[in-house]
Short mmCIF file of C-alpha atoms and ligand atoms in Angstrom, two decimals:
data_model
loop_
_atom_site.label_atom_id
_atom_site.label_comp_id
_atom_site.label_asym_id
_atom_site.label_seq_id
_atom_site.Cartn_x
_atom_site.Cartn_y
_atom_site.Cartn_z
CA MET N 1 -12.20 53.49 7.62
CA GLY N 2 -14.76 53.22 10.22
CA ASP N 3 -17.32 51.33 7.59
CA GLY N 4 -16.91 48.01 9.01
CA PRO N 5 -19.86 46.28 10.85
CA ASP N 6 -19.70 47.25 14.72
CA GLY N 7 -17.03 49.53 13.96
CA ASP N 8 -17.93 51.76 16.91
CA ASP N 9 -18.21 48.76 19.57
CA ILE N 10 -14.40 47.89 18.78
CA ALA N 11 -12.66 50.14 20.94
CA GLU N 12 -15.03 48.95 23.85
CA ILE N 13 -14.43 45.32 23.40
CA GLY N 14 -11.00 46.06 23.36
CA GLU N 15 -8.06 44.47 21.67
CA THR N 16 -7.90 41.01 23.28
CA ASP N 17 -11.19 40.35 21.79
CA ILE N 18 -10.36 41.60 18.42
CA ALA N 19 -7.35 42.00 16.55
CA GLY N 20 -8.20 44.67 14.30
CA ASP N 21 -6.11 46.26 12.08
CA SER N 22 -6.30 50.00 11.10
CA ASP N 23 -9.44 49.06 9.07
CA GLY N 24 -11.56 47.64 11.83
CA LEU N 25 -10.95 44.20 10.42
CA GLU N 26 -10.16 41.40 12.12
CA GLN N 27 -7.18 38.60 11.51
CA ASN N 28 -8.09 35.52 9.92
CA ASP N 29 -8.25 32.64 12.35
CA GLY N 30 -6.21 29.54 11.16
CA GLN N 31 -7.83 26.95 13.31
CA ARG N 32 -11.65 27.15 12.00
CA PHE N 33 -13.56 27.43 8.69
CA ASP N 34 -15.07 30.80 7.77
CA ARG N 35 -17.26 30.99 5.06
CA LEU N 36 -16.26 34.02 2.21
CA PRO N 37 -18.20 36.81 2.13
CA GLU N 38 -20.29 37.44 -0.86
CA THR N 39 -18.43 40.31 -2.23
CA PRO N 40 -15.09 42.58 -0.82
CA ALA N 41 -17.42 45.01 0.51
CA GLU N 42 -18.69 42.64 2.96
CA ARG N 43 -15.34 41.56 4.06
CA THR N 44 -14.53 41.62 8.02
CA VAL N 45 -11.48 39.96 8.04
CA GLU N 46 -8.12 41.25 6.78
CA GLY N 47 -6.93 39.90 3.32
CA ARG N 48 -9.84 37.39 2.89
CA VAL N 49 -10.97 37.29 -0.78
CA SER N 50 -14.74 37.10 -1.44
CA ARG N 51 -17.04 34.37 -3.51
CA GLU N 52 -17.25 36.86 -5.93
CA GLU N 53 -13.44 37.22 -6.72
CA VAL N 54 -13.11 33.23 -6.69
CA LEU N 55 -15.56 33.07 -9.16
CA GLU N 56 -14.26 35.71 -11.18
CA TYR N 57 -10.61 34.15 -11.08
CA PHE N 58 -11.98 30.95 -12.35
CA ALA N 59 -13.78 32.78 -15.14
CA ASP N 60 -11.06 35.06 -16.07
CA ARG N 61 -8.26 32.69 -15.79
CA PHE N 62 -10.01 29.17 -16.96
CA ASP N 63 -13.33 30.12 -18.46
CA ILE N 64 -15.07 27.99 -15.94
CA PRO N 65 -18.65 29.38 -15.81
CA PRO N 66 -19.33 31.09 -12.35
CA GLU N 67 -22.66 28.82 -12.85
CA THR N 68 -20.58 25.74 -12.25
CA PHE N 69 -20.62 26.72 -8.53
CA ASP N 70 -24.06 27.63 -7.60
CA ASP N 71 -24.68 25.00 -5.40
CA HIS N 72 -20.99 25.43 -3.43
CA THR N 73 -19.78 27.65 -0.94
CA PHE N 74 -16.42 28.94 -0.58
CA TRP N 75 -14.43 28.98 2.80
CA GLU N 76 -11.31 29.85 4.21
CA LYS N 77 -9.10 27.96 6.73
CA GLY N 78 -5.70 28.52 7.47
CA ALA N 79 -4.49 31.58 5.63
CA GLY N 80 -5.40 31.73 2.03
CA LYS N 81 -6.41 28.31 1.75
CA ILE N 82 -9.63 27.93 0.25
CA TRP N 83 -12.20 25.16 0.65
CA ILE N 84 -15.18 24.50 -1.63
CA TYR N 85 -18.28 22.62 0.02
CA ALA N 86 -21.69 21.38 -1.18
CA GLY N 87 -23.04 20.75 2.42
CA GLU N 88 -24.93 22.56 5.23
CA ALA N 89 -22.75 24.36 8.14
CA PRO N 90 -23.04 27.17 10.03
CA THR N 91 -19.97 29.96 9.86
CA PRO N 92 -17.67 29.79 11.64
CA LEU N 93 -17.23 26.11 12.09
CA ALA N 94 -14.39 24.12 13.93
CA ILE N 95 -14.18 20.73 12.53
CA GLU N 96 -11.66 18.82 10.68
CA ALA N 97 -12.69 19.62 7.04
CA ILE N 98 -15.29 20.29 4.78
CA GLY N 99 -15.31 19.48 0.93
CA MET N 100 -11.84 19.99 -0.52
CA THR N 101 -9.19 22.48 -0.94
CA CYS N 102 -9.36 24.10 -4.18
CA LEU N 103 -7.65 27.30 -4.35
CA ARG N 104 -4.31 28.93 -2.81
CA THR N 105 -4.89 32.94 -2.35
CA ARG N 106 -2.96 35.65 -0.38
CA GLN N 107 -0.05 35.17 -2.89
CA GLU N 108 0.34 37.19 -6.33
CA HIS N 109 -0.41 34.40 -8.31
CA TRP N 110 -3.62 32.27 -7.00
CA LYS N 111 -3.25 28.48 -7.39
CA PRO N 112 -5.62 25.84 -7.80
CA THR N 113 -5.17 22.41 -6.19
CA THR N 114 -4.74 19.44 -8.57
CA ASP N 115 -7.83 17.88 -6.83
CA PHE N 116 -10.07 20.72 -7.64
CA VAL N 117 -8.74 20.52 -11.15
CA GLN N 118 -9.68 16.87 -11.36
CA ARG N 119 -13.00 17.29 -10.07
CA PHE N 120 -14.20 20.61 -11.88
CA GLY N 121 -11.37 20.94 -14.96
CA THR N 122 -13.66 19.90 -17.52
CA HIS N 123 -15.37 23.20 -17.15
CA ALA N 124 -12.56 24.96 -18.12
CA SER N 125 -11.52 26.07 -21.68
CA ASP N 126 -8.68 28.73 -21.28
CA CYS N 127 -5.26 28.02 -20.02
CA VAL N 128 -5.54 24.59 -20.65
CA ILE N 129 -3.03 22.43 -22.26
CA GLU N 130 -2.94 19.14 -23.81
CA LEU N 131 -0.34 16.76 -23.39
CA GLU N 132 0.80 13.96 -25.36
CA GLY N 133 1.15 10.38 -24.14
CA PRO N 134 5.01 10.57 -22.92
CA GLU N 135 4.30 14.16 -21.57
CA ALA N 136 1.56 13.28 -19.69
CA ARG N 137 3.06 10.36 -17.98
CA ARG N 138 6.01 12.86 -16.92
CA PHE N 139 3.53 15.45 -16.03
CA VAL N 140 1.95 12.79 -13.80
CA ALA N 141 5.06 11.58 -12.22
CA GLY N 142 5.87 15.18 -10.90
CA GLU N 143 8.62 15.93 -13.59
CA ASP N 144 9.42 19.30 -15.34
CA GLN N 145 9.71 19.32 -19.28
CA GLU N 146 10.15 21.66 -22.03
CA ILE N 147 6.98 22.37 -23.89
CA ASP N 148 7.75 24.94 -26.61
CA ARG N 149 4.51 24.87 -28.50
CA TRP N 150 2.24 26.69 -25.95
CA ASP N 151 1.90 30.41 -27.22
CA GLY N 152 -0.97 31.36 -24.15
CA ASP N 153 -0.52 32.72 -20.98
CA TRP N 154 2.48 32.01 -18.53
CA GLY N 155 1.78 31.11 -15.28
CA TYR N 156 -0.27 28.17 -13.86
CA LEU N 157 -2.12 25.69 -16.58
CA ILE N 158 -4.73 22.94 -15.97
CA ALA N 159 -2.81 20.14 -17.80
CA THR N 160 -5.08 17.39 -19.67
CA HIS N 161 -4.47 14.40 -21.63
CA GLU N 162 -6.85 12.33 -24.07
CA ILE N 163 -7.99 9.06 -22.80
CA GLY N 164 -10.60 7.00 -24.12
CA SER N 165 -11.66 9.53 -26.84
CA ASP N 166 -12.26 11.97 -24.34
CA VAL N 167 -9.81 14.80 -22.45
CA ALA N 168 -9.39 14.58 -18.79
CA PRO N 169 -7.77 17.29 -16.49
CA MET N 170 -4.64 15.79 -14.75
CA GLY N 171 -3.91 18.66 -12.72
CA VAL N 172 -1.90 21.82 -12.51
CA GLY N 173 1.33 22.83 -14.25
CA LEU N 174 3.37 25.92 -13.70
CA TYR N 175 4.34 27.59 -17.16
CA VAL N 176 7.38 29.82 -17.38
CA HIS N 177 10.31 30.07 -20.16
CA GLY N 178 9.18 27.30 -22.08
CA GLU N 179 8.99 24.89 -19.29
CA LEU N 180 5.93 23.24 -17.93
CA ARG N 181 6.63 22.52 -14.04
CA SER N 182 4.00 19.60 -12.74
CA MET N 183 2.39 21.00 -9.50
CA VAL N 184 0.89 17.32 -8.49
CA PRO N 185 1.58 16.66 -4.95
CA LYS N 186 4.02 13.86 -4.04
CA GLY N 187 1.31 11.59 -2.48
CA ARG N 188 -0.66 11.92 -6.13
CA GLN N 189 2.28 11.47 -8.45
CA ARG N 190 2.51 8.12 -10.20
CA ASP N 191 4.56 6.12 -12.74
CA LEU N 192 1.98 5.10 -15.11
CA PRO N 193 3.04 2.56 -17.90
CA MET I 1 -8.94 -20.60 11.51
CA GLU I 2 -9.39 -22.22 14.69
CA PRO I 3 -11.99 -19.49 16.13
CA LEU I 4 -13.97 -19.96 12.99
CA GLU I 5 -15.10 -23.49 14.17
CA ARG I 6 -17.68 -22.19 16.49
CA TYR I 7 -19.84 -21.29 13.20
CA ARG I 8 -19.77 -24.78 12.06
CA PRO I 9 -23.71 -25.21 13.09
CA ILE I 10 -24.78 -21.97 11.66
CA ILE I 11 -22.81 -22.11 8.32
CA ASP I 12 -24.20 -24.27 5.37
CA ASP I 13 -21.40 -25.81 3.14
CA PHE I 14 -18.85 -25.29 6.15
CA LYS I 15 -16.12 -26.64 3.80
CA ALA I 16 -16.77 -24.59 1.12
CA PHE I 17 -16.75 -21.76 3.69
CA LEU I 18 -13.11 -22.71 5.28
CA GLY I 19 -11.88 -23.38 1.35
CA ALA I 20 -12.99 -19.69 0.54
CA CYS I 21 -11.59 -18.31 3.83
CA GLU I 22 -8.19 -19.71 2.62
CA ARG I 23 -8.07 -18.41 -0.92
CA PRO I 24 -6.84 -14.73 -1.43
CA LEU I 25 -9.14 -12.06 -2.24
CA PRO I 26 -9.58 -10.97 -6.16
CA SER I 27 -8.99 -7.05 -6.37
CA ALA I 28 -11.69 -4.69 -6.85
CA VAL I 29 -12.52 -1.31 -7.38
CA ARG I 30 -15.47 0.81 -6.94
CA ILE I 31 -16.31 3.52 -9.96
CA ASN I 32 -16.35 7.09 -8.24
CA THR I 33 -19.57 8.54 -10.17
CA ILE I 34 -18.42 11.73 -8.91
CA THR I 35 -15.67 12.66 -11.53
CA ALA I 36 -16.80 10.01 -14.36
CA SER I 37 -20.11 8.37 -15.25
CA THR I 38 -19.67 4.42 -15.39
CA GLU I 39 -19.27 4.49 -19.17
CA ARG I 40 -16.72 6.83 -19.38
CA ALA I 41 -14.80 5.02 -16.32
CA LEU I 42 -14.67 1.86 -18.62
CA ALA I 43 -13.92 3.56 -21.54
CA MET I 44 -10.77 4.64 -19.66
CA LEU I 45 -10.13 1.41 -18.19
CA GLU I 46 -10.14 -0.07 -21.77
CA ALA I 47 -7.85 2.64 -23.29
CA ASP I 48 -5.36 1.93 -20.13
CA ASP I 49 -5.43 -1.69 -21.36
CA VAL I 50 -6.97 -2.90 -17.88
CA ALA I 51 -8.96 -5.70 -18.12
CA TYR I 52 -12.38 -5.79 -16.17
CA GLU I 53 -15.34 -7.86 -14.78
CA GLN I 54 -18.56 -5.67 -13.67
CA ALA I 55 -20.09 -7.40 -10.37
CA GLU I 56 -23.52 -8.55 -11.40
CA TRP I 57 -25.07 -7.08 -8.27
CA ASN I 58 -23.49 -3.39 -8.73
CA PRO I 59 -22.18 -2.29 -12.56
CA ARG I 60 -20.22 0.36 -10.52
CA VAL I 61 -18.15 -2.27 -8.53
CA LEU I 62 -15.29 -3.97 -10.79
CA ARG I 63 -12.92 -6.97 -10.53
CA LEU I 64 -9.57 -5.76 -12.03
CA GLU I 65 -7.17 -7.93 -13.62
CA THR I 66 -4.22 -6.18 -12.52
CA ALA I 67 -1.90 -6.77 -9.30
CA SER I 68 -1.75 -3.14 -8.74
CA PRO I 69 -5.06 -1.21 -9.39
CA GLY I 70 -3.27 1.62 -7.88
CA SER I 71 -1.28 2.27 -10.88
CA THR I 72 -3.94 2.85 -13.48
CA TRP I 73 -4.91 6.18 -14.95
CA THR I 74 -8.38 5.81 -13.46
CA SER I 75 -7.00 5.65 -9.89
CA PHE I 76 -4.78 8.58 -10.90
CA HIS I 77 -7.88 10.64 -11.85
CA GLY I 78 -10.00 9.38 -9.14
CA VAL I 79 -12.25 7.97 -11.19
CA THR I 80 -11.75 4.40 -9.56
CA HIS I 81 -10.99 3.52 -5.85
CA GLY I 82 -9.58 0.39 -4.53
CA GLN I 83 -12.40 -0.97 -1.99
CA GLU I 84 -13.49 -4.63 -1.52
CA GLU I 85 -16.38 -5.66 -3.41
CA VAL I 86 -18.61 -6.62 -0.18
CA SER I 87 -17.58 -3.32 1.40
CA ALA I 88 -19.65 -1.29 -1.26
CA VAL I 89 -22.83 -3.10 0.02
CA PRO I 90 -23.60 -0.93 3.20
CA PRO I 91 -24.21 2.40 1.02
CA VAL I 92 -26.29 0.66 -1.29
CA VAL I 93 -28.97 -0.82 1.54
CA LEU I 94 -28.05 2.75 3.31
CA ASP I 95 -29.92 4.22 -0.11
CA PRO I 96 -29.08 8.06 0.63
CA GLN I 97 -30.67 10.58 -1.64
CA PRO I 98 -29.14 13.75 -3.33
CA GLY I 99 -29.57 16.64 -0.84
CA GLU I 100 -30.16 14.51 2.43
CA ARG I 101 -28.15 14.64 5.49
CA VAL I 102 -26.28 11.38 6.32
CA TRP I 103 -24.08 10.54 9.15
CA ASP I 104 -21.20 7.58 8.64
CA CYS I 105 -20.31 7.33 12.43
CA CYS I 106 -16.97 5.35 11.78
CA GLY I 107 -16.12 6.68 8.66
CA ALA I 108 -12.25 6.24 7.95
CA PRO I 109 -10.66 5.24 5.68
CA GLY I 110 -13.77 6.74 3.64
CA GLY I 111 -14.30 4.19 1.03
CA LYS I 112 -18.14 3.99 2.14
CA ALA I 113 -18.43 7.71 2.90
CA THR I 114 -17.24 8.46 -0.61
CA GLN I 115 -19.52 6.25 -1.99
CA ILE I 116 -22.24 7.82 -0.20
CA ALA I 117 -21.53 11.01 -1.47
CA ALA I 118 -21.28 9.55 -4.85
CA ARG I 119 -24.81 7.98 -4.65
CA MET I 120 -26.23 11.28 -3.45
CA ASP I 121 -24.51 13.01 -6.65
CA ASP I 122 -22.35 14.90 -4.27
CA ARG I 123 -25.51 16.93 -3.25
CA GLY I 124 -26.32 17.38 0.37
CA THR I 125 -24.13 16.85 3.70
CA VAL I 126 -22.24 13.79 4.38
CA VAL I 127 -20.38 13.81 7.98
CA ALA I 128 -17.91 11.25 7.88
CA ASN I 129 -16.84 10.75 11.45
CA ASP I 130 -14.15 8.79 13.26
CA SER I 131 -12.48 8.47 16.71
CA ASN I 132 -8.94 7.87 15.17
CA LEU I 133 -7.08 11.07 13.75
CA GLY I 134 -4.54 9.48 11.94
CA ARG I 135 -7.21 7.22 10.08
CA LEU I 136 -9.04 10.21 9.77
CA SER I 137 -6.11 11.81 7.66
CA ALA I 138 -6.43 8.89 5.15
CA LEU I 139 -10.09 9.77 4.81
CA ARG I 140 -9.42 13.02 4.13
CA PHE I 141 -7.16 12.12 1.54
CA ASN I 142 -9.29 9.81 -0.11
CA ALA I 143 -12.24 12.18 -0.14
CA GLU I 144 -10.60 15.02 -1.82
CA ARG I 145 -8.59 12.55 -4.37
CA LEU I 146 -12.26 11.51 -4.98
CA GLY I 147 -13.78 14.96 -5.38
CA ALA I 148 -16.35 14.62 -2.53
CA THR I 149 -17.34 17.86 -1.78
CA SER I 150 -20.29 17.32 0.35
CA LEU I 151 -18.21 15.45 3.05
CA ALA I 152 -18.12 17.43 6.37
CA VAL I 153 -15.43 15.35 8.17
CA THR I 154 -15.23 15.61 12.30
CA ASN I 155 -13.18 13.58 14.98
CA HIS I 156 -14.96 12.08 18.07
CA ASP I 157 -16.21 9.33 19.82
CA ALA I 158 -19.51 8.40 18.06
CA ARG I 159 -20.92 6.98 21.42
CA ASN I 160 -21.49 10.44 22.82
CA TYR I 161 -21.50 12.50 19.58
CA SER I 162 -22.69 16.14 19.78
CA MET I 163 -24.60 17.49 16.59
CA LYS I 164 -23.52 21.16 17.97
CA PRO I 165 -21.47 22.06 15.37
CA PHE I 166 -23.99 21.72 12.53
CA SER I 167 -26.98 23.99 11.72
CA PHE I 168 -29.48 21.00 11.77
CA ASP I 169 -30.19 18.55 14.87
CA GLU I 170 -31.08 15.38 13.08
CA PHE I 171 -29.93 13.14 10.04
CA ASP I 172 -31.62 11.46 7.57
CA ARG I 173 -29.82 8.44 7.58
CA ALA I 174 -26.68 7.21 9.76
CA LEU I 175 -24.43 4.35 8.83
CA VAL I 176 -22.77 2.19 11.46
CA ASP I 177 -19.76 0.43 9.95
CA ALA I 178 -18.49 -0.50 13.34
CA PRO I 179 -15.05 -1.56 14.79
CA CYS I 180 -15.12 -5.42 14.80
CA SER I 181 -12.95 -8.37 15.41
CA CYS I 182 -12.85 -8.36 11.46
CA GLU I 183 -13.12 -12.39 11.19
CA GLY I 184 -14.58 -11.78 7.85
CA THR I 185 -11.38 -10.18 6.48
CA ILE I 186 -9.29 -13.23 6.70
CA ARG I 187 -8.51 -13.28 3.06
CA LYS I 188 -7.05 -10.04 2.54
CA ASN I 189 -5.58 -10.27 5.74
CA PRO I 190 -4.18 -13.73 7.22
CA ASP I 191 -3.32 -12.65 10.71
CA ALA I 192 -7.09 -11.26 11.18
CA LEU I 193 -7.72 -14.07 13.72
CA GLU I 194 -4.29 -13.44 15.47
CA ASP I 195 -5.86 -11.34 18.47
CA TRP I 196 -9.05 -13.42 18.57
CA SER I 197 -10.49 -13.95 21.87
CA PRO I 198 -13.83 -13.84 23.50
CA ASP I 199 -13.12 -10.90 25.66
CA HIS I 200 -11.90 -8.92 22.73
CA ILE I 201 -15.55 -9.69 21.00
CA ALA I 202 -17.13 -8.86 24.50
CA SER I 203 -15.66 -5.41 24.94
CA VAL I 204 -16.12 -4.82 21.04
CA SER I 205 -19.34 -5.44 21.11
CA GLY I 206 -19.97 -3.06 23.93
CA ILE I 207 -18.77 -0.17 21.79
CA GLN I 208 -20.89 -1.02 18.56
CA LYS I 209 -24.05 -1.02 21.13
CA GLY I 210 -23.14 2.33 22.00
CA ILE I 211 -22.11 3.61 18.46
CA LEU I 212 -25.66 2.11 17.19
CA ARG I 213 -27.75 3.75 20.13
CA ARG I 214 -26.27 7.10 19.20
CA ALA I 215 -26.56 6.57 15.50
CA ILE I 216 -30.38 5.79 16.39
CA GLN I 217 -31.13 8.83 18.45
CA THR I 218 -29.17 11.38 15.95
CA THR I 219 -31.51 10.20 13.12
CA ARG I 220 -35.22 11.46 12.48
CA GLU I 221 -38.42 9.78 12.83
CA GLY I 222 -38.64 7.76 9.84
CA GLY I 223 -35.21 7.85 8.81
CA THR I 224 -32.89 4.69 8.02
CA VAL I 225 -29.68 3.33 10.36
CA VAL I 226 -27.54 0.77 8.66
CA TYR I 227 -25.44 -1.37 10.73
CA SER I 228 -22.87 -3.48 9.11
CA THR I 229 -19.39 -5.06 10.12
CA CYS I 230 -16.71 -7.64 8.41
CA THR I 231 -17.28 -10.14 11.29
CA PHE I 232 -19.21 -13.53 11.78
CA ALA I 233 -19.50 -13.18 15.69
CA PRO I 234 -23.23 -13.33 16.72
CA GLU I 235 -22.18 -11.08 19.67
CA GLU I 236 -21.30 -8.28 17.39
CA ASN I 237 -24.30 -8.44 15.16
CA GLU I 238 -27.38 -9.96 16.21
CA ALA I 239 -26.88 -9.36 19.50
CA VAL I 240 -25.88 -5.69 18.93
CA VAL I 241 -29.12 -5.00 16.68
CA GLN I 242 -31.02 -6.84 19.50
CA HIS I 243 -29.59 -4.63 21.80
CA ALA I 244 -31.01 -1.58 19.82
CA ILE I 245 -34.42 -2.78 19.21
CA GLU I 246 -34.98 -3.13 22.83
CA ASN I 247 -33.78 0.04 23.76
CA GLU I 248 -34.23 2.38 21.07
CA PRO I 249 -37.16 3.17 18.96
CA CYS I 250 -36.62 1.35 15.68
CA ARG I 251 -37.28 -1.84 14.02
CA VAL I 252 -35.66 -4.41 11.37
CA VAL I 253 -36.69 -3.57 7.99
CA ASP I 254 -36.04 -5.93 4.56
CA PHE I 255 -33.96 -4.73 1.73
CA ASP I 256 -33.04 -5.75 -1.82
CA LEU I 257 -29.68 -7.18 -2.56
CA ASP I 258 -28.92 -8.90 -5.49
CA LEU I 259 -25.94 -10.89 -4.06
CA LYS I 260 -26.30 -14.63 -2.35
CA TYR I 261 -26.53 -14.05 1.63
CA ALA I 262 -27.98 -15.97 4.68
CA PRO I 263 -30.47 -14.81 6.93
CA GLY I 264 -29.71 -13.34 10.24
CA LEU I 265 -29.72 -15.68 13.26
CA THR I 266 -32.59 -16.13 15.79
CA ALA I 267 -30.66 -17.93 18.09
CA TRP I 268 -27.08 -18.04 19.20
CA GLU I 269 -25.74 -20.50 22.18
CA ASP I 270 -28.14 -19.36 24.81
CA GLU I 271 -29.22 -16.45 23.42
CA THR I 272 -32.31 -15.68 21.08
CA PHE I 273 -33.16 -13.04 18.94
CA ASP I 274 -36.19 -11.30 17.90
CA SER I 275 -37.61 -13.12 14.49
CA THR I 276 -37.00 -9.72 12.41
CA LEU I 277 -33.20 -10.44 12.64
CA GLU I 278 -33.94 -12.82 9.90
CA ARG I 279 -34.27 -9.64 7.71
CA ALA I 280 -30.36 -9.02 8.22
CA ALA I 281 -27.95 -10.63 5.61
CA ARG I 282 -24.92 -12.27 6.56
CA ILE I 283 -22.49 -12.68 3.63
CA TYR I 284 -20.05 -15.34 3.45
CA PRO I 285 -16.93 -15.56 1.71
CA HIS I 286 -18.01 -19.01 -0.20
CA HIS I 287 -21.07 -17.11 -1.41
CA ASN I 288 -19.90 -14.94 -3.71
CA ASP I 289 -16.22 -15.26 -3.77
CA THR I 290 -15.88 -11.98 -1.48
CA GLY I 291 -14.91 -10.85 2.23
CA GLY I 292 -17.26 -11.90 4.99
CA PHE I 293 -20.02 -9.17 6.09
CA PHE I 294 -23.04 -8.24 8.14
CA VAL I 295 -25.62 -5.90 7.26
CA ALA I 296 -28.91 -4.68 9.26
CA LYS I 297 -31.36 -1.94 7.97
CA LEU I 298 -33.24 -0.36 10.46
CA GLU I 299 -36.10 2.37 10.46
CA VAL I 300 -36.31 4.91 13.10
CA THR I 301 -39.96 4.71 14.62
CA ALA I 302 -40.03 7.94 16.91
C1 LIG J 401 -14.91 -0.82 9.89
S1 LIG J 401 -13.66 0.66 10.03
C2 LIG J 401 -14.56 1.80 9.29
C3 LIG J 401 -14.45 1.74 7.93
C4 LIG J 401 -14.88 2.97 7.04
N1 LIG J 401 -16.09 3.13 7.02
C5 LIG J 401 -14.36 3.04 5.55
O1 LIG J 401 -15.47 2.25 4.56
O2 LIG J 401 -13.77 3.13 4.95
C6 LIG J 401 -14.36 0.84 11.96
C7 LIG J 401 -13.59 2.72 12.10
O3 LIG J 401 -14.37 2.97 13.51
C8 LIG J 401 -13.58 3.64 14.11
N2 LIG J 401 -14.03 3.75 15.55
C9 LIG J 401 -13.52 2.87 16.69
N3 LIG J 401 -14.31 3.20 17.63
C10 LIG J 401 -14.92 4.25 17.37
C11 LIG J 401 -15.76 5.18 18.22
N4 LIG J 401 -15.99 5.08 19.40
N5 LIG J 401 -16.39 6.30 17.84
C12 LIG J 401 -16.10 6.53 16.29
N6 LIG J 401 -15.17 5.74 15.44
C13 LIG J 401 -14.98 4.62 16.13
C14 LIG J 401 -12.12 3.32 13.56
O4 LIG J 401 -11.11 3.98 14.00
C15 LIG J 401 -12.35 2.72 12.44
O5 LIG J 401 -11.72 3.56 11.74
#
């Protein structure tokens, strides 16, 4: 309490200028991109995750080395929607888009996007499930399927398949009770031969 | 085909030209090197039993022997992107380098913007702009599908573009892939000439001049601006570049391109253009069995 930047000024500025909560934190503005703070201690917006927590999540859950993202910054626009960007930009930023959405936070189980997994999933070695031919085709068609050989964690997994003598990440599946639910969004689903 | 008659005097082998315009276009894709190397992409296509032929001028451009290049594993993985062969030319001429700041003034639906990002190893800043919000959503979808993390997307009229949102005030390079009368897309789109009129050409040429001027103004001294259209009309090509060299600090420069093409024109009807316009390229459909295209490369001199 009271350790936020300019904590003393907030009362003077008044609540029309900054919608503060009891910790002196601002609310998320869903209309613009804000760069994530480096650490939780530097947070100025309520509920916003930090870069450190995002890197920790990718490392803990999927064993993606944090250095993978040395040339990228992370941003929030829309509550809990995290974007990954390689370019230059000041924060805050009110333009149409930067980079790609990579992660959904502000919910109990964070969820990476299909596009992120296809772009960065080759760096993962944990919570990665390799699917066989027909399983892979069902997955990209958006179908749910029984898979009983998985004895790792439940929750969001990276689904891969072998093609051209190497594995390629396809997207995210939700694994619960022996079933893998494809999270590939409608617009990315395909019926492949 | 009637509007094309007026090009009879400037096109060698006009019969071959008309013949090519009447044939459908072979389907082509570009390998997206952001998500896979060229070797890896080819291995995936082979595993998927999709036959391909690499373009001689650019090994990342493939002609696929399939009617639906979107229904392949490589497309699902964002490793290939359906893009007309000549449409891959402007980013090659632009030659952006990793780490640079590049503006794609008329960027939607994003074929060239994502190709620019790929040529920069997805490092640097590619500002992809378009005035049409609906087309921008297609650009955003393509950018995410192809994993282009260096893209920033804006929605403005390029003619009075403001650098305000950014932390820098000039670009290293800009691509003006201008809105045009699209005569060169006749093979893909048989009714491309339906709305053809001299008035339409005159009005679109005014827009093109405005966009190219702004692109030159926002590019640093020594930087590069590439101007391209998919049309044959000299009013939209040489005349637009001529207007730029008369009004902005820039000059037309040479470039290497391993395709067959004709030089830019130095005269059209009662207009004459600077002799340096011969450095521009007119790619006709019968030259390389592609669509039609015009490309000019400019260096900003102040
Ligand atoms: C030839 S298309 C661009 C294709 C794109 N470069 C690609 O490779 O996918 C021309 C684009 O210019 C846009 N446009 C038209 N007038 C404009 C203006 N004044 N400012 C910015 N964009 C404009 C159109 O909406 C259209 O998307």
